[in-house]
Amino acid sequence: MQDRGKRLGVALGGGGLRGFAHIGVLQVLEDKRIPISYLSGTSAGALVAALYASGLSAYRIEELARSLQPSDYLDYNISGLFKYILSRYLPGMDAPLQGIIKGDKIQKIIYQWTGGKSLQDCKLPLAIIACDIDSGREVVFTNQNLEWKTGETVVVQDALLSEAVRASIAIPATFVPLDLAGMQLVDGGLKSIVPVTAQKVMGAEYIMAVNLGTSYYREKVAGIPSIISRSISILTYETSETEQRLFADLVIKPRVQSVGLDDWEEALGFIRAGRRAMLRQVEKLEKDLYSGPYCNRNTAEHIYYRQSNKCQQSLRRRGGG
């Protein structure tokens, strides 16, 4: 008879503001007191994963999200655009336009919400995925000592959570890339839109993936940022299917649609979509995880425990509780 269930790894996929659905998924896990042993995230998933790993509950993350307005996190690159236009008319002036949004505001907000924590300050094992646009290599921000079998992956352990997230959310041509350690870092979705491989490398015994792309193509696109985002999604979500089939034990698919980066109020409704999607699968998850009495002392303060009599007896036998 085992003392605990399988160690659960949760991989939160990218998807812009559709990432609000991740908050609802995590809320259900909290409600059901299902602890997470490993957490990974790409793009929007990286943002939620970093906040959760920093010690915030999913309900606190929702409160913070509801306090924001688009003007709080969107800082358009007006000066960069102006310089680019000038360079078209002034001989010898080189000023390429790196992105429409600078990303300084969102990075500052994440720094504040995470309390300025670094990767190493997080107790919960964490992996955040980005991409070096210059070399095309995958970049993994993590607080774990990980080794990828391929030499094409760069592992970064010394960085702030805000830096890791800022890199992972940098949609090419929309956000200015993050310059770090001689690399130009952009959206991790280019390499692993739903980061389940990172879960396998970290050691998760049961991997749950949250894929936000299943309903995406029902919506028409308009405008350069939307076209770029859709093009990336077509490439990345379809190639990620193989990764999920190989490693994911359960895939959660919230029913969410595409919204613009300034459609904050509409996106908040995706939290409920995440809850509904997780509730449909939570019975299967519990059944898969717990084949016997479960008891686990997790390291993150906001993770909950199953406090059955058998669990308490097990803790006392092991000198805990």
Coordinates of C-alpha atoms in Angstrom, one line a residue:
M1 CA 0.0 0.0 0.0
Q2 CA 1.6 3.3 -1.1
D3 CA 1.7 6.5 0.9
R4 CA 1.2 8.9 -2.0
G5 CA 0.0 9.1 -5.5
K6 CA 2.1 9.6 -8.6
R7 CA 4.0 12.8 -8.7
L8 CA 1.9 15.1 -10.9
G9 CA 3.5 17.4 -13.5
V10 CA 1.4 20.1 -15.1
A11 CA 2.4 21.6 -18.4
L12 CA 0.6 24.9 -19.2
G13 CA 0.5 25.7 -22.9
G14 CA 0.8 29.0 -24.7
G15 CA -2.1 31.0 -26.2
G16 CA -2.1 34.7 -25.5
L17 CA -4.9 35.9 -23.3
R18 CA -6.5 32.4 -23.6
G19 CA -4.0 31.6 -20.9
F20 CA -6.6 32.8 -18.3
A21 CA -8.0 29.3 -18.6
H22 CA -4.9 28.0 -16.8
I23 CA -6.0 29.9 -13.7
G24 CA -9.3 28.0 -13.6
V25 CA -7.5 24.7 -14.1
L26 CA -5.3 25.4 -11.1
Q27 CA -8.2 26.5 -9.0
V28 CA -9.9 23.1 -9.5
L29 CA -6.7 21.3 -8.5
E30 CA -6.6 23.5 -5.3
D31 CA -10.3 22.9 -4.6
K32 CA -9.7 19.1 -4.9
R33 CA -6.5 19.4 -2.9
I34 CA -4.5 17.7 -5.7
P35 CA -0.8 18.8 -5.2
I36 CA 1.5 19.7 -8.1
S37 CA 5.0 18.3 -8.0
Y38 CA 6.3 19.8 -11.2
L39 CA 5.2 22.8 -13.2
S40 CA 6.1 24.0 -16.7
G41 CA 4.8 26.8 -18.9
T42 CA 5.2 28.4 -22.3
S43 CA 4.2 31.9 -23.2
A44 CA 0.9 32.6 -21.3
G45 CA 1.4 29.3 -19.5
A46 CA 4.8 30.6 -18.4
L47 CA 3.2 33.6 -16.8
V48 CA 0.7 31.6 -14.8
A49 CA 3.3 29.0 -13.9
A50 CA 5.7 31.6 -12.6
L51 CA 3.1 33.3 -10.5
Y52 CA 2.0 30.0 -9.0
A53 CA 5.5 28.8 -8.4
S54 CA 6.3 32.1 -6.6
G55 CA 3.8 31.1 -3.9
L56 CA 0.5 32.7 -5.1
S57 CA -2.7 30.7 -5.0
A58 CA -4.7 30.4 -8.2
Y59 CA -7.5 32.5 -6.6
R60 CA -5.0 35.2 -5.7
I61 CA -3.7 35.2 -9.3
E62 CA -7.3 35.8 -10.5
E63 CA -7.6 38.7 -8.1
L64 CA -4.5 40.3 -9.5
A65 CA -5.6 39.7 -13.1
R66 CA -8.9 41.4 -12.5
S67 CA -7.2 44.5 -11.1
L68 CA -5.4 45.2 -14.5
Q69 CA -6.3 47.3 -17.5
P70 CA -4.7 47.0 -20.9
S71 CA -2.9 50.3 -20.4
D72 CA -1.1 48.7 -17.4
Y73 CA 0.7 46.1 -19.5
L74 CA 0.7 47.4 -23.1
D75 CA 3.6 49.8 -23.9
Y76 CA 3.7 50.4 -27.6
N77 CA 7.1 50.9 -29.2
I78 CA 6.4 54.4 -30.5
S79 CA 10.1 55.5 -30.4
G80 CA 11.2 52.3 -32.2
L81 CA 8.6 52.8 -34.9
F82 CA 9.6 56.5 -35.3
K83 CA 13.3 55.6 -35.7
Y84 CA 12.4 52.8 -38.2
I85 CA 10.5 55.3 -40.3
L86 CA 13.3 57.8 -40.2
S87 CA 15.8 55.1 -41.2
R88 CA 13.8 54.5 -44.4
Y89 CA 14.6 58.1 -45.5
L90 CA 18.0 58.9 -43.9
P91 CA 21.0 57.3 -45.6
G92 CA 23.3 55.4 -43.2
M93 CA 20.7 55.2 -40.4
D94 CA 20.0 51.6 -39.4
A95 CA 17.1 51.2 -37.0
P96 CA 15.3 47.9 -37.5
L97 CA 11.9 47.6 -35.9
Q98 CA 12.1 44.7 -33.4
G99 CA 8.5 44.7 -32.2
I100 CA 5.3 46.7 -31.7
I101 CA 5.3 46.2 -27.9
K102 CA 8.3 47.0 -25.8
G103 CA 7.3 44.6 -23.0
D104 CA 8.8 46.7 -20.1
K105 CA 5.5 47.2 -18.4
I106 CA 4.5 43.6 -18.3
Q107 CA 8.0 42.6 -17.0
K108 CA 7.7 45.2 -14.2
I109 CA 4.3 43.9 -13.2
I110 CA 5.5 40.3 -13.1
Y111 CA 8.5 41.4 -11.0
Q112 CA 6.1 43.0 -8.5
W113 CA 3.6 40.2 -8.4
T114 CA 6.4 37.6 -7.9
G115 CA 8.1 39.7 -5.2
G116 CA 11.2 40.0 -7.3
K117 CA 11.9 36.3 -6.9
S118 CA 14.4 34.4 -9.0
L119 CA 14.1 30.9 -10.3
Q120 CA 16.1 29.6 -7.4
D121 CA 13.7 31.2 -4.9
C122 CA 10.9 28.9 -6.0
K123 CA 10.5 25.6 -4.1
L124 CA 8.2 24.1 -6.7
P125 CA 10.2 22.5 -9.6
L126 CA 9.7 24.8 -12.5
A127 CA 10.5 25.1 -16.2
I128 CA 9.8 28.0 -18.5
I129 CA 10.3 27.7 -22.2
A130 CA 11.7 30.4 -24.6
C131 CA 13.6 30.4 -27.9
D132 CA 16.8 32.2 -29.0
I133 CA 15.7 33.7 -32.3
D134 CA 19.3 34.0 -33.5
S135 CA 20.3 30.4 -33.2
G136 CA 16.9 28.8 -33.2
R137 CA 17.7 26.9 -30.0
E138 CA 15.2 26.1 -27.2
V139 CA 16.0 27.9 -24.0
V140 CA 14.7 26.4 -20.7
F141 CA 14.6 28.6 -17.6
T142 CA 14.5 26.3 -14.6
N143 CA 15.4 25.9 -10.9
Q144 CA 16.3 22.2 -11.5
N145 CA 19.6 20.6 -12.5
L146 CA 18.5 19.3 -15.9
E147 CA 20.3 17.8 -18.8
W148 CA 18.7 17.5 -22.2
K149 CA 20.1 14.7 -24.4
T150 CA 20.2 17.0 -27.4
G151 CA 22.8 19.7 -27.4
E152 CA 20.4 22.2 -29.0
T153 CA 18.8 23.2 -25.6
V154 CA 20.2 26.0 -23.5
V155 CA 19.4 25.7 -19.7
V156 CA 19.3 28.9 -17.7
Q157 CA 19.2 28.7 -13.9
D158 CA 20.3 32.2 -12.9
A159 CA 17.5 34.6 -13.8
L160 CA 14.5 36.4 -12.3
L161 CA 11.1 34.9 -12.8
S162 CA 10.1 38.2 -14.5
E163 CA 12.9 37.8 -17.0
A164 CA 12.0 34.2 -17.8
V165 CA 8.3 35.1 -18.4
R166 CA 9.2 38.2 -20.4
A167 CA 11.3 36.0 -22.7
S168 CA 8.6 33.3 -23.1
I169 CA 5.8 35.7 -23.9
A170 CA 7.6 37.6 -26.6
I171 CA 5.6 36.8 -29.7
P172 CA 7.9 37.5 -32.7
A173 CA 7.2 40.9 -34.4
T174 CA 4.7 41.7 -31.7
F175 CA 7.0 42.0 -28.7
V176 CA 10.6 43.3 -28.7
P177 CA 12.8 40.2 -28.0
L178 CA 14.5 40.0 -24.6
D179 CA 18.2 40.4 -24.7
L180 CA 19.8 38.0 -22.2
A181 CA 23.3 36.5 -22.0
G182 CA 24.0 37.3 -25.6
M183 CA 20.7 35.8 -26.9
Q184 CA 17.6 37.4 -28.3
L185 CA 14.8 35.5 -26.7
V186 CA 11.2 35.2 -28.0
D187 CA 8.1 33.2 -27.5
G188 CA 8.8 29.6 -26.3
G189 CA 5.9 28.4 -28.4
L190 CA 8.2 28.3 -31.4
K191 CA 9.9 25.3 -29.7
S192 CA 7.4 23.7 -27.3
I193 CA 3.9 25.3 -27.2
V194 CA 2.7 22.8 -24.6
P195 CA 5.9 21.9 -22.6
V196 CA 5.4 18.2 -21.7
T197 CA 8.9 17.2 -22.6
A198 CA 10.2 19.4 -19.9
Q199 CA 8.0 17.5 -17.5
K200 CA 9.5 14.2 -18.5
V201 CA 13.0 15.6 -18.1
M202 CA 12.2 16.9 -14.6
G203 CA 10.9 13.5 -13.5
A204 CA 7.1 13.8 -13.4
E205 CA 5.4 10.4 -13.0
Y206 CA 2.1 11.6 -14.4
I207 CA 1.9 14.4 -16.9
M208 CA -1.2 16.6 -17.4
A209 CA -1.0 19.0 -20.4
V210 CA -3.3 22.0 -20.8
N211 CA -3.7 22.7 -24.5
L212 CA -5.3 26.0 -25.4
G213 CA -5.2 25.6 -29.2
T214 CA -8.0 23.1 -29.9
S215 CA -10.7 25.7 -30.7
Y216 CA -8.4 28.4 -32.1
Y217 CA -9.0 28.0 -35.9
R218 CA -12.7 28.7 -35.7
E219 CA -12.0 32.4 -35.5
K220 CA -11.1 34.7 -38.4
V221 CA -7.9 36.8 -38.2
A222 CA -7.4 40.5 -39.0
G223 CA -4.3 42.6 -38.7
I224 CA -0.6 41.9 -38.8
P225 CA -0.2 40.8 -35.1
S226 CA -3.1 38.3 -35.5
I227 CA -1.8 36.9 -38.7
I228 CA 1.6 36.4 -37.3
S229 CA 0.2 34.8 -34.1
R230 CA -2.1 32.5 -36.2
S231 CA 0.8 31.4 -38.4
I232 CA 2.9 30.5 -35.4
S233 CA 0.1 28.6 -33.8
I234 CA -0.6 26.5 -37.0
L235 CA 3.0 25.4 -37.0
T236 CA 3.5 24.9 -33.3
Y237 CA 0.2 23.4 -32.1
E238 CA 0.2 20.8 -34.9
T239 CA 3.8 19.7 -34.2
S240 CA 3.1 19.6 -30.5
E241 CA 0.6 16.8 -31.0
T242 CA 3.4 14.3 -31.3
E243 CA 5.0 15.5 -28.1
Q244 CA 1.7 15.2 -26.2
R245 CA 0.9 11.7 -27.6
L246 CA 4.4 10.5 -26.5
F247 CA 4.4 11.9 -23.0
A248 CA 1.1 13.3 -21.8
D249 CA -1.1 11.0 -19.7
L250 CA -4.0 13.5 -19.7
V251 CA -4.7 16.5 -21.9
I252 CA -7.1 19.3 -20.8
K253 CA -8.7 21.3 -23.6
P254 CA -10.5 24.4 -22.4
R255 CA -13.0 25.8 -24.9
V256 CA -11.5 29.2 -25.5
Q257 CA -11.3 31.4 -28.6
S258 CA -8.8 33.9 -29.8
V259 CA -8.9 37.5 -28.4
G260 CA -6.7 40.5 -28.9
L261 CA -4.1 41.5 -26.4
D262 CA -6.3 44.3 -25.2
D263 CA -9.5 42.2 -24.8
W264 CA -8.8 41.8 -21.1
E265 CA -12.4 41.8 -19.9
E266 CA -13.5 39.1 -22.4
A267 CA -10.4 37.0 -21.5
L268 CA -11.3 36.9 -17.8
G269 CA -14.3 34.7 -18.8
F270 CA -11.8 32.0 -19.9
I271 CA -11.1 31.3 -16.2
R272 CA -14.5 29.7 -16.0
A273 CA -13.8 27.7 -19.2
G274 CA -10.6 26.4 -17.6
R275 CA -12.6 25.3 -14.5
R276 CA -15.2 23.5 -16.6
A277 CA -12.6 21.7 -18.6
M278 CA -10.7 20.6 -15.5
L279 CA -13.9 19.5 -13.7
R280 CA -14.8 17.3 -16.6
Q281 CA -11.5 15.4 -16.1
V282 CA -10.8 15.7 -12.4
E283 CA -12.4 12.3 -11.5
K284 CA -10.1 10.6 -14.1
L285 CA -7.1 12.5 -12.8
E286 CA -7.7 11.4 -9.2
K287 CA -8.3 7.8 -10.2
D288 CA -5.1 7.8 -12.2
L289 CA -3.0 9.4 -9.5
Y290 CA -4.2 7.7 -6.3
S291 CA -4.2 4.0 -6.4
G292 CA -3.9 3.9 -2.5
P293 CA -4.1 6.2 0.5
Y294 CA -2.4 9.4 -0.5
C295 CA -0.2 11.5 1.6
N296 CA 2.5 14.0 0.6
R297 CA 4.2 16.9 2.2
N298 CA 4.7 19.4 -0.6
T299 CA 7.1 22.2 -0.5
A300 CA 5.0 25.1 -1.8
E301 CA 2.8 26.8 0.9
H302 CA -0.2 27.1 -1.3
I303 CA -0.3 23.4 -2.2
Y304 CA -2.8 21.4 -0.2
Y305 CA -2.7 17.9 1.3
R306 CA -5.2 15.1 1.7
Q307 CA -5.8 14.8 5.5
S308 CA -7.5 11.4 5.9
N309 CA -7.0 9.3 9.0
K310 CA -4.9 6.9 7.1
C311 CA -2.8 9.7 5.8
Q312 CA -2.2 11.0 9.4
Q313 CA -1.3 7.5 10.5
S314 CA 1.1 7.2 7.7
L315 CA 2.7 10.6 8.6
R316 CA 3.1 9.5 12.3
R317 CA 4.8 6.2 11.2
R318 CA 7.3 8.3 9.2
G319 CA 7.8 10.8 12.0
G320 CA 5.7 13.6 10.6
G321 CA 2.3 15.2 11.1

